[in-house]
CSV table of C-alpha atoms and ligand atoms in Angstrom, one decimal:
chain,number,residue,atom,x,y,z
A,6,UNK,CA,-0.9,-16.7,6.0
A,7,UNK,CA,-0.4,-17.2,2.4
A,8,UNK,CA,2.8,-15.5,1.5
A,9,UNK,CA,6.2,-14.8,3.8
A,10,UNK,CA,6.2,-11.2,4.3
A,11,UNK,CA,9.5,-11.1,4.8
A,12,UNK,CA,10.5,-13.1,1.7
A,13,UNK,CA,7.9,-10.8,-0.4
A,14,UNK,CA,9.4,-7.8,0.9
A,15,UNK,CA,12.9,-9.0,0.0
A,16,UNK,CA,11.4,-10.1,-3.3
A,17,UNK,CA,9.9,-6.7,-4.0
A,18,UNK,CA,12.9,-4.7,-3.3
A,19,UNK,CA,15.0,-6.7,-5.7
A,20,UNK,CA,12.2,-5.8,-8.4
A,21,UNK,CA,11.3,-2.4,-7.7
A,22,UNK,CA,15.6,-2.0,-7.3
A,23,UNK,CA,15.4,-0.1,-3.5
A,24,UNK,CA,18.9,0.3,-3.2
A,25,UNK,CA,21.0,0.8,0.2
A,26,UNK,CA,21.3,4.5,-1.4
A,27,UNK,CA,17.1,4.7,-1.5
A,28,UNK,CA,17.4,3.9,1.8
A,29,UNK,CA,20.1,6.1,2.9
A,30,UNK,CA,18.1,8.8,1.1
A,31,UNK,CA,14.5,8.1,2.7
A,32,UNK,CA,16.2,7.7,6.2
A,33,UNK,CA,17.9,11.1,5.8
A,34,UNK,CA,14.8,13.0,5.1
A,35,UNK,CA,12.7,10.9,7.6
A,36,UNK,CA,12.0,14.3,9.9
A,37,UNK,CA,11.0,16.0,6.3
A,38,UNK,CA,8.4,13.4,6.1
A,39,UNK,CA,7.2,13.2,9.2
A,40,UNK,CA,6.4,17.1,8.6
A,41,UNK,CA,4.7,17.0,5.6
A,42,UNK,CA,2.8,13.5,6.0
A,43,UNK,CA,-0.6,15.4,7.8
A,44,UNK,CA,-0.8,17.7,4.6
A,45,UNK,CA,-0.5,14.0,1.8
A,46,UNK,CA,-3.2,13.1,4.6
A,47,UNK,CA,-5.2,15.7,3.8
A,48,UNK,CA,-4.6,15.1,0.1
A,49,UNK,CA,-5.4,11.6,0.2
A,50,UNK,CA,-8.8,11.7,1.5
A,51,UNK,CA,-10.1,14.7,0.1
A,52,UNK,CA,-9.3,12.5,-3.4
A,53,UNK,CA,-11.2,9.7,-1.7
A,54,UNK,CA,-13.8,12.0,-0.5
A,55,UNK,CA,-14.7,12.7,-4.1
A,56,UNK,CA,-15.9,9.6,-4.8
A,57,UNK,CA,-19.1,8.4,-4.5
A,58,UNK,CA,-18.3,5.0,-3.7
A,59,UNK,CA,-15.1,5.1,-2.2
A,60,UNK,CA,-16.8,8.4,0.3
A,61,UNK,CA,-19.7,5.8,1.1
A,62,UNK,CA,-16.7,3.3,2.8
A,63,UNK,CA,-15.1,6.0,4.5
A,64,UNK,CA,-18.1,7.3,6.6
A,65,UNK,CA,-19.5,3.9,7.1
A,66,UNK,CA,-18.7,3.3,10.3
A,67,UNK,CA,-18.2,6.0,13.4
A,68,UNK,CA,-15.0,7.4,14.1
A,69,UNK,CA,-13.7,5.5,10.5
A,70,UNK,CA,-12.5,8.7,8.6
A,71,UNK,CA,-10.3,9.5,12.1
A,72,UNK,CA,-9.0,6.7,12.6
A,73,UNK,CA,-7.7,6.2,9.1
A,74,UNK,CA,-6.6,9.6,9.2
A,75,UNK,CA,-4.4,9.0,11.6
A,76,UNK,CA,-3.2,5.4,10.5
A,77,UNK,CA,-2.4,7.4,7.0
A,78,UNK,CA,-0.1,9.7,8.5
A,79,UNK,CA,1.8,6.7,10.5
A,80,UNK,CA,1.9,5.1,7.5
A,81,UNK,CA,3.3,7.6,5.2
A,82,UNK,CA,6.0,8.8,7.8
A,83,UNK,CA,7.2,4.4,8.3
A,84,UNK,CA,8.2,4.8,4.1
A,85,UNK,CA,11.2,6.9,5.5
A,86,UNK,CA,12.0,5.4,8.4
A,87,UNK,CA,11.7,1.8,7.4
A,88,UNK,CA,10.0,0.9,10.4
A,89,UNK,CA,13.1,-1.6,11.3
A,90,UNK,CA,15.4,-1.0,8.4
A,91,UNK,CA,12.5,-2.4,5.7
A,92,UNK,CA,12.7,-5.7,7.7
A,93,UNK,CA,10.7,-8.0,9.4
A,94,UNK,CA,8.3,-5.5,10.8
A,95,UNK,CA,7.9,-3.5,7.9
A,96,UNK,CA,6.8,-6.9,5.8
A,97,UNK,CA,4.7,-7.6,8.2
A,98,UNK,CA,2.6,-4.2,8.7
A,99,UNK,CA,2.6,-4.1,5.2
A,100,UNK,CA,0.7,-7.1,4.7
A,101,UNK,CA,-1.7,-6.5,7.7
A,102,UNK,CA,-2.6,-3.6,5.7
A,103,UNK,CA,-3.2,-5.6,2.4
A,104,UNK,CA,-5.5,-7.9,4.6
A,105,UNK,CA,-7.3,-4.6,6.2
A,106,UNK,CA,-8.4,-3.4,2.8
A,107,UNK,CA,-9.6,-7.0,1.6
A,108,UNK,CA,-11.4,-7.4,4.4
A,109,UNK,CA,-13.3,-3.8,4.3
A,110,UNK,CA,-14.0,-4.5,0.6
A,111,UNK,CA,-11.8,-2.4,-1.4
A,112,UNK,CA,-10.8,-3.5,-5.0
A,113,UNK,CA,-7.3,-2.9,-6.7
A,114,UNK,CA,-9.2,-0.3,-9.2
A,115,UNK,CA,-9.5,1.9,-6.2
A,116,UNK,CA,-6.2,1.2,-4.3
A,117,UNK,CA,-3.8,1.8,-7.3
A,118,UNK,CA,-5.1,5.1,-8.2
A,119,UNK,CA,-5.1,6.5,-4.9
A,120,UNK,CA,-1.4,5.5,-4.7
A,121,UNK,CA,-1.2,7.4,-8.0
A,122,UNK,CA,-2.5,10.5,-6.0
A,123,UNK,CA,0.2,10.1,-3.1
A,124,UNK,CA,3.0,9.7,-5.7
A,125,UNK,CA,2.0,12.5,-7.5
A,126,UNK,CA,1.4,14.6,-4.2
A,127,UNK,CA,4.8,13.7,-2.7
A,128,UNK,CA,6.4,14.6,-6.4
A,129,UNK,CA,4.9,18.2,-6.2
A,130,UNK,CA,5.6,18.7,-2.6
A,131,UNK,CA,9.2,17.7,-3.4
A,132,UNK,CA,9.7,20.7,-6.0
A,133,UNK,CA,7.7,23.2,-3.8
A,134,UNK,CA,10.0,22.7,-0.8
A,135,UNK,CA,13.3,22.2,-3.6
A,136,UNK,CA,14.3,18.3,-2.2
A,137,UNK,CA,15.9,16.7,-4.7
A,138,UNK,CA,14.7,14.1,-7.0
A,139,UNK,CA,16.8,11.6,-5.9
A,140,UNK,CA,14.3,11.8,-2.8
A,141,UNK,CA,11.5,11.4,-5.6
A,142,UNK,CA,13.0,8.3,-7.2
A,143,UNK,CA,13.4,6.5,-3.7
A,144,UNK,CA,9.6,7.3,-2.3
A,145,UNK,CA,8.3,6.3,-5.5
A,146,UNK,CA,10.1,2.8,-5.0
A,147,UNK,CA,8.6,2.1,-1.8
A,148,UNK,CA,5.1,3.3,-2.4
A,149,UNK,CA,5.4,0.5,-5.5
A,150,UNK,CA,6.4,-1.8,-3.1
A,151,UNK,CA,3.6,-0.8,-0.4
A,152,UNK,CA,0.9,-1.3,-3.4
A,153,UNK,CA,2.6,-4.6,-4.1
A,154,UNK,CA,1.7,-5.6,-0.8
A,155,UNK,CA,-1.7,-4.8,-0.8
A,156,UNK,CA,-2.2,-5.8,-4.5
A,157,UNK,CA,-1.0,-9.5,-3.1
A,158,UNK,CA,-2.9,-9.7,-0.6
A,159,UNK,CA,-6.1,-9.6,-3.3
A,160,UNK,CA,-4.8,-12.4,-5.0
A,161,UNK,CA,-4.0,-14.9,-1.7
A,162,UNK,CA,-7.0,-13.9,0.4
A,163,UNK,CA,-9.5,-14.9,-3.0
A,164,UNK,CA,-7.0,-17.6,-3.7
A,165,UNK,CA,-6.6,-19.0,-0.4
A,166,UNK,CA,-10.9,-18.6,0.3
A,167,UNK,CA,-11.1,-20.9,-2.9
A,168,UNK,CA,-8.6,-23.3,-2.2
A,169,UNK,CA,-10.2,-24.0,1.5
A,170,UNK,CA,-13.8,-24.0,0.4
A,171,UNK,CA,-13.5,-26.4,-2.8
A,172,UNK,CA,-10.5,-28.5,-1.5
A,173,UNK,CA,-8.8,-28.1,-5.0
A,174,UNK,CA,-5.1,-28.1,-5.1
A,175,UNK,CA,-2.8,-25.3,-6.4
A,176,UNK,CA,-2.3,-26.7,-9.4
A,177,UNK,CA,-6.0,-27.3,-10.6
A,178,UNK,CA,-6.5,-23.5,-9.3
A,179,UNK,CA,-4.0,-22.4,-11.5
A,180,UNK,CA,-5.0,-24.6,-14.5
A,181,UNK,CA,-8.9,-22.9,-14.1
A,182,UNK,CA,-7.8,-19.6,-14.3
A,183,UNK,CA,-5.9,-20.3,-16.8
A,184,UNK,CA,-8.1,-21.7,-19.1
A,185,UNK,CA,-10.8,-19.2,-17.4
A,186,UNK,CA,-8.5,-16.5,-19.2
A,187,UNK,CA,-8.4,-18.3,-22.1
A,188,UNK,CA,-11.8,-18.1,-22.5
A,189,UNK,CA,-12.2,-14.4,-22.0
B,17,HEM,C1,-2.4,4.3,-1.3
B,17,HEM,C2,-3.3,3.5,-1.0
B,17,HEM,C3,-3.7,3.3,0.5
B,17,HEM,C4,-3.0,3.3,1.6
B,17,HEM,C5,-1.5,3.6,1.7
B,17,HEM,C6,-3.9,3.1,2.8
B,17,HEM,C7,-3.5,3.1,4.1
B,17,HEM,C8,-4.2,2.5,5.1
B,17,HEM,C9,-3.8,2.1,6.4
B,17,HEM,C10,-2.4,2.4,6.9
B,17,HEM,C11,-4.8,1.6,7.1
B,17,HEM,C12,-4.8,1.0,8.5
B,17,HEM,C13,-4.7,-0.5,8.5
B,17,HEM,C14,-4.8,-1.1,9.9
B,17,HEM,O1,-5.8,-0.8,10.6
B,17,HEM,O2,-3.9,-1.8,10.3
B,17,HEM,C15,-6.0,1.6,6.2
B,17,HEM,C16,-7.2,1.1,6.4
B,17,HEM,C17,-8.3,1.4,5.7
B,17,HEM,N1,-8.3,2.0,4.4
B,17,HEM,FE1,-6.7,2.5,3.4
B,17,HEM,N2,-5.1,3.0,2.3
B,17,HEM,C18,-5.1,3.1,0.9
B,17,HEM,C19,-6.1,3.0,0.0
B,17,HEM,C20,-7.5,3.1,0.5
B,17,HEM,C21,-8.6,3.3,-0.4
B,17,HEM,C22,-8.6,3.6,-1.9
B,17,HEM,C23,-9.7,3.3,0.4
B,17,HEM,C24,-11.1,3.5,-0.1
B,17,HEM,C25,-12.0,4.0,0.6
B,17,HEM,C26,-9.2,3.0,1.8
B,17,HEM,C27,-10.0,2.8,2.9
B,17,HEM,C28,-9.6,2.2,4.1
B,17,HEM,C29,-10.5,1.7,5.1
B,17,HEM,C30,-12.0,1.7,5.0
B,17,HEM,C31,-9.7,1.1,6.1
B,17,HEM,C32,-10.2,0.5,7.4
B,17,HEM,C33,-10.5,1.5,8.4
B,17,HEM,C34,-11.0,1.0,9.7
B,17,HEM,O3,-10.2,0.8,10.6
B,17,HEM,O4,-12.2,0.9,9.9
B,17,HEM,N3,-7.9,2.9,1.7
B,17,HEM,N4,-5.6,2.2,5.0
């Protein structure tokens, strides 16, 4: 494993400022999401469903589009509860979910947008059903940090694949791409 989850959770709350009140607020309207998270489901993959490419992964293998179906709802309902008060096991499904979309082949142009859709979905749900926006702020934070994770995991997994393959240490790794950069 490349990163601590733990530490990169910690890390990410600092940044994306999930306060004790975020959590306070997400906890409180935990049944609220649990409620509405089959209908973001819904949402979700019918945007995914659109496109070509991204339809073409979801039916590629039997009982996929189910399966993730059902994972989606789980995960959308965990962003309230915090799993284990956005701990340990939170970190750590998080990442498993980074590695699950690098390892089926998904690229960050496809990821970040469809978070875009579940922010965007959660933000119009909020003023149908007249939650507050405090609510808003706090989900927003967490589905930042849930990219983060997943975004990450891009970068260690490709990272990690070279550094074990070529034997090159960190530091020439990070002195390529840098001058590969440079040169673009
Ligand atoms: C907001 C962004 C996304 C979230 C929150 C999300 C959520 C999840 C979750 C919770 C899982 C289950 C992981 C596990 O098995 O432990 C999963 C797997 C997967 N996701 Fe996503 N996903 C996102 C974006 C996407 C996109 C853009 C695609 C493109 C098609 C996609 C396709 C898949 C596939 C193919 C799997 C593996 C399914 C299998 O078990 O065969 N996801 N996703």
């Amino acid at each position: 494993m490349a990163i601590n989850p733990t530490d990169f959770m910690t890390t990410m709350v600092r940044r994306v400022q999930l306060s004790d009140a975020d959590k306070a607020t997400l906890t409180a309207a935990a049944p609220w999401g649990k409620e509405i998270a089959p209908e973001m489901a819904d949402i979700f993959y019918d945007y995914l469903g659109r496109d070509e490419e991204m339809n073409a992964i979801l039916n590629a293998t039997e009982g996929r589009i189910h399966r993730l179906r059902q994972t989606f709802v789980e995960w959308f309902a965990e962003m309230f509860t915090g799993m284990d008060g956005w701990g340990k096991n939170y970190a750590d499904r998080r990442w498993k979910i980074g590695l699950v979309h690098v390892k089926v082949g998904i690229g960050p142009q496809h990821v970040v947008p469809a978070m875009a859709v579940v922010v965007n979905a959660v933000r119009q749900k909020l003023r149908q059903s007249g939650q507050s926006e405090v609510l808003g702020d706090a989900l927003g934070k967490i589905c930042m940090i849930d990219l983060a994770f997943i975004e990450q995991a891009y970068f260690e997994v490709s990272a990690q694949a070279v550094l074990q393959e070529t034997g090159w240490t960190q530091a020439l790794f990070q002195r390529l791409i840098t001058t590969g950069a440079a040169s673009m």
